CSV table of C-alpha atoms in Angstrom, one decimal:
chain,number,residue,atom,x,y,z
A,1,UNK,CA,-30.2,90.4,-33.9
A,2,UNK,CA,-33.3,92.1,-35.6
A,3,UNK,CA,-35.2,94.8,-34.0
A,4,UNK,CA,-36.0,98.5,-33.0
A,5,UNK,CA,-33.7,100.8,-31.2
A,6,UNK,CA,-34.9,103.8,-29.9
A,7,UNK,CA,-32.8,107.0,-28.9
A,8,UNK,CA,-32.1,108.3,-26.2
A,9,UNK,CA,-33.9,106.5,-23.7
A,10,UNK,CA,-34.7,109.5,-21.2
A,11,UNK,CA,-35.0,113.1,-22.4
A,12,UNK,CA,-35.1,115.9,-20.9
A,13,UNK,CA,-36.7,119.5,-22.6
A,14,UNK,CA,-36.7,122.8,-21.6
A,15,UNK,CA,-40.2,124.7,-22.6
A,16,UNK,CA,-40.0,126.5,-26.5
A,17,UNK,CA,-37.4,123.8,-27.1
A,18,UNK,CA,-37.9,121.3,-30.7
A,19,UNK,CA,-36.6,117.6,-30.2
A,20,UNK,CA,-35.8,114.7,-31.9
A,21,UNK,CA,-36.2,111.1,-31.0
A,22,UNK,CA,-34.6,108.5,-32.8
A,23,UNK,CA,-36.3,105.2,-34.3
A,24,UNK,CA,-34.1,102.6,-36.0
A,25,UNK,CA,-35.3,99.3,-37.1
A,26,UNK,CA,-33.4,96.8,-39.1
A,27,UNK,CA,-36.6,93.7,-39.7
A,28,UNK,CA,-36.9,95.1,-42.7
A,29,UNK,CA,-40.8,96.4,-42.2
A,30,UNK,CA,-42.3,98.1,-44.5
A,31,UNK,CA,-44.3,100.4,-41.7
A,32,UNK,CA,-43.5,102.3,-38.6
A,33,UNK,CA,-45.9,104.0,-36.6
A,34,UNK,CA,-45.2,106.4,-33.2
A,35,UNK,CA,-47.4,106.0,-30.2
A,36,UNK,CA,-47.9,108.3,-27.0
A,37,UNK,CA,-48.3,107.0,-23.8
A,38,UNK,CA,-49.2,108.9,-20.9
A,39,UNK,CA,-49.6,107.0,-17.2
A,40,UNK,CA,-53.0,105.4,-16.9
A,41,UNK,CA,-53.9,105.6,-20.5
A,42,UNK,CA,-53.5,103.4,-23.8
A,43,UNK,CA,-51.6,104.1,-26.8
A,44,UNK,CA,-52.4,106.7,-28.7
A,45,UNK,CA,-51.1,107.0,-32.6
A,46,UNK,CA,-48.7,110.0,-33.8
A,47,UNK,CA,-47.9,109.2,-37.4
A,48,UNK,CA,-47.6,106.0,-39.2
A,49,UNK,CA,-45.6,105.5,-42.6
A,50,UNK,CA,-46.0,102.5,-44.7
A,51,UNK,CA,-43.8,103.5,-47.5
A,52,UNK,CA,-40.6,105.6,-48.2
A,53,UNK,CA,-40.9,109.6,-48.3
A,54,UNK,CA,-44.5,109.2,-47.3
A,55,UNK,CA,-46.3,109.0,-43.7
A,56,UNK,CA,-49.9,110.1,-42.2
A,57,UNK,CA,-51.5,111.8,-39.7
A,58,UNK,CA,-52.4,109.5,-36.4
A,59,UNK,CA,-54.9,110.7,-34.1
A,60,UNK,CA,-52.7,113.0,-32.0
A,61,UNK,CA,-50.5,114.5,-35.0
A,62,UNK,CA,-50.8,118.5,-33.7
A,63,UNK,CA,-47.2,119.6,-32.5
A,64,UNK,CA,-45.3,116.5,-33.8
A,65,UNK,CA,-43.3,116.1,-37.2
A,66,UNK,CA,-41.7,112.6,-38.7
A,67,UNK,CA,-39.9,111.8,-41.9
A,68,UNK,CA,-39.1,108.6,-43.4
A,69,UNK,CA,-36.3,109.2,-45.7
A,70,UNK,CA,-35.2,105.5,-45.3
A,71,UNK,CA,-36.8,102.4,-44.9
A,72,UNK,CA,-35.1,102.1,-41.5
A,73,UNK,CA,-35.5,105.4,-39.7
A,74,UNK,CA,-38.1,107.0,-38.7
A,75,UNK,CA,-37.1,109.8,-36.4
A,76,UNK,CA,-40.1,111.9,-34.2
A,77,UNK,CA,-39.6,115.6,-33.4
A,78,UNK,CA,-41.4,117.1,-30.5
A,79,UNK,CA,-42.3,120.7,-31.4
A,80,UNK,CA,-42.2,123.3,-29.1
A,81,UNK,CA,-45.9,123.6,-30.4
A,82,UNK,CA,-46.6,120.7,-28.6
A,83,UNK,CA,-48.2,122.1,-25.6
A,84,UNK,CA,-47.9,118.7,-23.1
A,85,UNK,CA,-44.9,116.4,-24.0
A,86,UNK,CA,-43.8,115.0,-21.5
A,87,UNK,CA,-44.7,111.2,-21.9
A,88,UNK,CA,-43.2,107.8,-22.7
A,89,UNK,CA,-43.2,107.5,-26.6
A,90,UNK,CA,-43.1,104.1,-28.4
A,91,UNK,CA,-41.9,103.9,-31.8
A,92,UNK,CA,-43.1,100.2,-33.5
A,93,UNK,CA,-43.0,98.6,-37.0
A,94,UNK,CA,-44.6,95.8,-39.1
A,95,UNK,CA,-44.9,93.8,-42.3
A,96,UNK,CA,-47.8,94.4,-44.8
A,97,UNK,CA,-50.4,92.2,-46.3
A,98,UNK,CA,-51.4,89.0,-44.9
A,99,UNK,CA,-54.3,90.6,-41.7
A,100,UNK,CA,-52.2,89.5,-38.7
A,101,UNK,CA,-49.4,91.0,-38.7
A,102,UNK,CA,-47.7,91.9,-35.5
A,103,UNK,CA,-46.4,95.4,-33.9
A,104,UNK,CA,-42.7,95.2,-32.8
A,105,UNK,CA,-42.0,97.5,-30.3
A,106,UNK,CA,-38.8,99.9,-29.2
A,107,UNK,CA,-37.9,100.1,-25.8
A,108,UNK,CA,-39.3,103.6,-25.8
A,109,UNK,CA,-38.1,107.3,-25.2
A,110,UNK,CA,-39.4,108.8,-22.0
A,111,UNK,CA,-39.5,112.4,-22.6
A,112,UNK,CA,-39.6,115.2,-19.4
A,113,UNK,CA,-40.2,118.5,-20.1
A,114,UNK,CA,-38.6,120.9,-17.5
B,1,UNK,CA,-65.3,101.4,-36.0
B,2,UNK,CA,-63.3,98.9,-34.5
B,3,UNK,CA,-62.8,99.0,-30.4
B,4,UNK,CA,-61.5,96.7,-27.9
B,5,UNK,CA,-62.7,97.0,-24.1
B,6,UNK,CA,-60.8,95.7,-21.5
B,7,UNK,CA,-61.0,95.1,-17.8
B,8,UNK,CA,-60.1,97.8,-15.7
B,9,UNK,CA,-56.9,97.7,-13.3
B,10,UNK,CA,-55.1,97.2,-11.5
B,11,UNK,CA,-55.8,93.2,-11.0
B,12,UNK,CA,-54.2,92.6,-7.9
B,13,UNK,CA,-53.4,88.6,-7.1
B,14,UNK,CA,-51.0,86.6,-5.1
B,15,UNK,CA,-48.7,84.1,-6.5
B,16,UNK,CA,-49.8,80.8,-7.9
B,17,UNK,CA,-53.8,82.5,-8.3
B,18,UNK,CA,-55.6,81.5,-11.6
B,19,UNK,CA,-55.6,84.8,-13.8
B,20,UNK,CA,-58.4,86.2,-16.5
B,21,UNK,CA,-57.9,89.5,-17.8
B,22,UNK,CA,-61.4,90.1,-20.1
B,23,UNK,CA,-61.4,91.4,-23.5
B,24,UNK,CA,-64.1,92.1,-25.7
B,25,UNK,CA,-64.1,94.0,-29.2
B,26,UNK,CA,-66.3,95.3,-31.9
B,27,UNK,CA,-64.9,95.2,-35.8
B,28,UNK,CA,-66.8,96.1,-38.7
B,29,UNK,CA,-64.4,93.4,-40.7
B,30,UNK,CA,-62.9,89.8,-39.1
B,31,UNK,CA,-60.3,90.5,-37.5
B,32,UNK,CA,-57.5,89.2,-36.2
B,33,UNK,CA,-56.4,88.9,-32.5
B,34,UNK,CA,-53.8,89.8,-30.2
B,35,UNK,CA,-52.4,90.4,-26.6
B,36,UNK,CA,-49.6,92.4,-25.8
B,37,UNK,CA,-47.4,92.5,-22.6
B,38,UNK,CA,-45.7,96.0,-21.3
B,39,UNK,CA,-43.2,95.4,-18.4
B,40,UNK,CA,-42.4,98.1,-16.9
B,41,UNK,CA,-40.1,100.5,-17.9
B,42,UNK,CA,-40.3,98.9,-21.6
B,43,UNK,CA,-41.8,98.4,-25.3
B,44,UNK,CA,-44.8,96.7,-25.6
B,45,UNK,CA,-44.2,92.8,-27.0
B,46,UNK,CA,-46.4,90.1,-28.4
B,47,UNK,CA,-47.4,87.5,-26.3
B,48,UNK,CA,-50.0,85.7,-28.4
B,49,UNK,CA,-52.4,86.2,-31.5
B,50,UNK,CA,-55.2,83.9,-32.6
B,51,UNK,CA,-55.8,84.6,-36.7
B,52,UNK,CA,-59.5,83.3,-36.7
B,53,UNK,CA,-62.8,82.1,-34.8
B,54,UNK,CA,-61.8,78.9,-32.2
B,55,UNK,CA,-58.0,79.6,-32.7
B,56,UNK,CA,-56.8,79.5,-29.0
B,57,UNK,CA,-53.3,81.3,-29.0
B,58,UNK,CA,-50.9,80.3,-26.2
B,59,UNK,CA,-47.3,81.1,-25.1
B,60,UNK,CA,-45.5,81.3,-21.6
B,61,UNK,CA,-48.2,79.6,-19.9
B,62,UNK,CA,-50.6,82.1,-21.0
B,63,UNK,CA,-53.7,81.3,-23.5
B,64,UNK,CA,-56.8,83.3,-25.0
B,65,UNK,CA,-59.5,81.7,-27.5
B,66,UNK,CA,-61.0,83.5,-30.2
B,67,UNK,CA,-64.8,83.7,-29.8
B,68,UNK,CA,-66.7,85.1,-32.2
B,69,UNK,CA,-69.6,84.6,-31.1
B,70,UNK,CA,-69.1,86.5,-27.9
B,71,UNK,CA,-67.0,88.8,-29.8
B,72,UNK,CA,-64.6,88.1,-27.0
B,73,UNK,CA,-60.5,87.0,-26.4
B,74,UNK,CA,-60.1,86.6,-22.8
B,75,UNK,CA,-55.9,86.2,-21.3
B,76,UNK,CA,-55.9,83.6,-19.0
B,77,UNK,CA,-52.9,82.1,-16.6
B,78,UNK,CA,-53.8,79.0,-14.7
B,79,UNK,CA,-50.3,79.9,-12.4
B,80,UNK,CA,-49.7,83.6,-12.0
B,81,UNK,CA,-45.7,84.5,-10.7
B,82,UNK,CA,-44.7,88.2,-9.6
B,83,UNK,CA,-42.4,88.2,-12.7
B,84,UNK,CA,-45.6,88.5,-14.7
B,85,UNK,CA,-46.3,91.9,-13.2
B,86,UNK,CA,-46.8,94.0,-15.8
B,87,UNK,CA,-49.7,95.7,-18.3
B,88,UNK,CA,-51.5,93.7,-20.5
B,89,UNK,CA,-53.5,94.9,-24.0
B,90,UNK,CA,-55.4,93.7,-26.3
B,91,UNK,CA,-55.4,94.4,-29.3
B,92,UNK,CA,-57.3,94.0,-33.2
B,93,UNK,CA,-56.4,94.2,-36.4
B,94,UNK,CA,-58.6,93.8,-39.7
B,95,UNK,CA,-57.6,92.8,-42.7
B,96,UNK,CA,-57.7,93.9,-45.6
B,97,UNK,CA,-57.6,97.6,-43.4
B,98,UNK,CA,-55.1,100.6,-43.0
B,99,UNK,CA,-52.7,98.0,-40.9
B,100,UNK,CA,-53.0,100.0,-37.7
B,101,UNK,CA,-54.3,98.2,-35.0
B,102,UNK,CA,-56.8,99.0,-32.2
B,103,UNK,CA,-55.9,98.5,-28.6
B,104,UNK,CA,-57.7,98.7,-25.5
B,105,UNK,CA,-56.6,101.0,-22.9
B,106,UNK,CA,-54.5,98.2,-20.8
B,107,UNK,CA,-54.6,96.2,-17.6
B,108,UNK,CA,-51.9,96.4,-15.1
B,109,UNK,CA,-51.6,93.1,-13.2
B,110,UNK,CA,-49.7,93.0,-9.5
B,111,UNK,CA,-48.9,89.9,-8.4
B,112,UNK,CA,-47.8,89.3,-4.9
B,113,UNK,CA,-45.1,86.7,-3.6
């Protein structure tokens, strides 16, 4: 079955601590993108990466760091710069071209710092 | 730019109640259309899109029209059950753009037995 898997699904951080979650997606999409989402609010954009060995800045990039050394990964570390991150964090991906094209979804990392 | 207001939440209704979540957007290009459904604990998924103006998108008893000339793309349910519990978003996306959509902030619906 295609789709996104995201790893682990709860994590826990001690303050001053770097993690990584995991993002795996095998639909062949050209882009992946990370969201934040805190209780309450909407989805707010890490990074996004539409091509190999490059990605960009989303509205709330401060503290985080991707890469996107394969077409299928795109693995999110929480910096210890990162001065709130506890939240649920939603990796997605989608085709280019075309003007409708659909977000699929992971089933999401929730992330508790201690 | 591009923004999508929604209804606030929580939209609280009983079983077998009519449902209408409102959405209404702005775009500087024509865009294209979606709803999203998060339950809880999960990834968002798609429940329908509509591509362009009149285009009603349906799926799971669920259906939203494309008006352009409201600039609107309101969720409606005529037969709401408490497994459709969840948070609801709209969404845009433009062509022809950077791919990344713009969603509204989300509507959490409770329904009752």
């Amino acid at each position: 079955d295609g789709g996104i898997t995201q790893s682990p699904k709860y994590l826990f951080r001690k303050e001053g601590q770097n993690v990584t979650l995991s993002c795996e997606q095998n639909l062949n999409h050209d882009a992946m993108y990370w969201y934040r989402q805190d209780p309450g609010q909407g989805l707010r954009l890490i990074y996004y990466s539409q091509i190999v060995n490059d990605f960009q800045k989303g509205d709330i990039a401060e503290g985080y760091s991707v890469s996107r050394e394969k077409k299928e990964s795109f693995p999110l570390t929480v910096t210890s710069a990162q001065k709130n991150p506890t939240a649920f964090y939603l990796c997605a991906s989608s085709t280019l071209g075309g003007g409708a094209n659909e977000q699929f979804f992971g089933p999401g990392t929730r992330l508790t710092v201690l | 730019g591009d923004s999508v207001t929604q209804m606030e939440g929580p939209v609280t209704l009983s079983e077998e109640a009519f449902l209408t979540i409102n959405c209404t957007y702005t775009a500087t290009g024509y865009p294209s259309l979606f709803w999203y459904v998060q339950y809880p604990g999960e990834g968002l998924q798609l429940l329908l899109k509509a591509t362009k103006a009149d285009d009603k998108g349906s799926n799971k008893g669920f259906e939203a029209t494309y008006r352009k000339e409201t600039t609107s793309f309101h969720l409606e349910k005529g037969s709401v059950q408490v497994s459709d519990s969840a948070v609801y978003f709209c969404a845009l996306l433009t062509a022809g753009g950077s791919y990344i959509p713009t969603f509204g902030r989300g509507t959490s619906l409770i329904v009752h037995p």
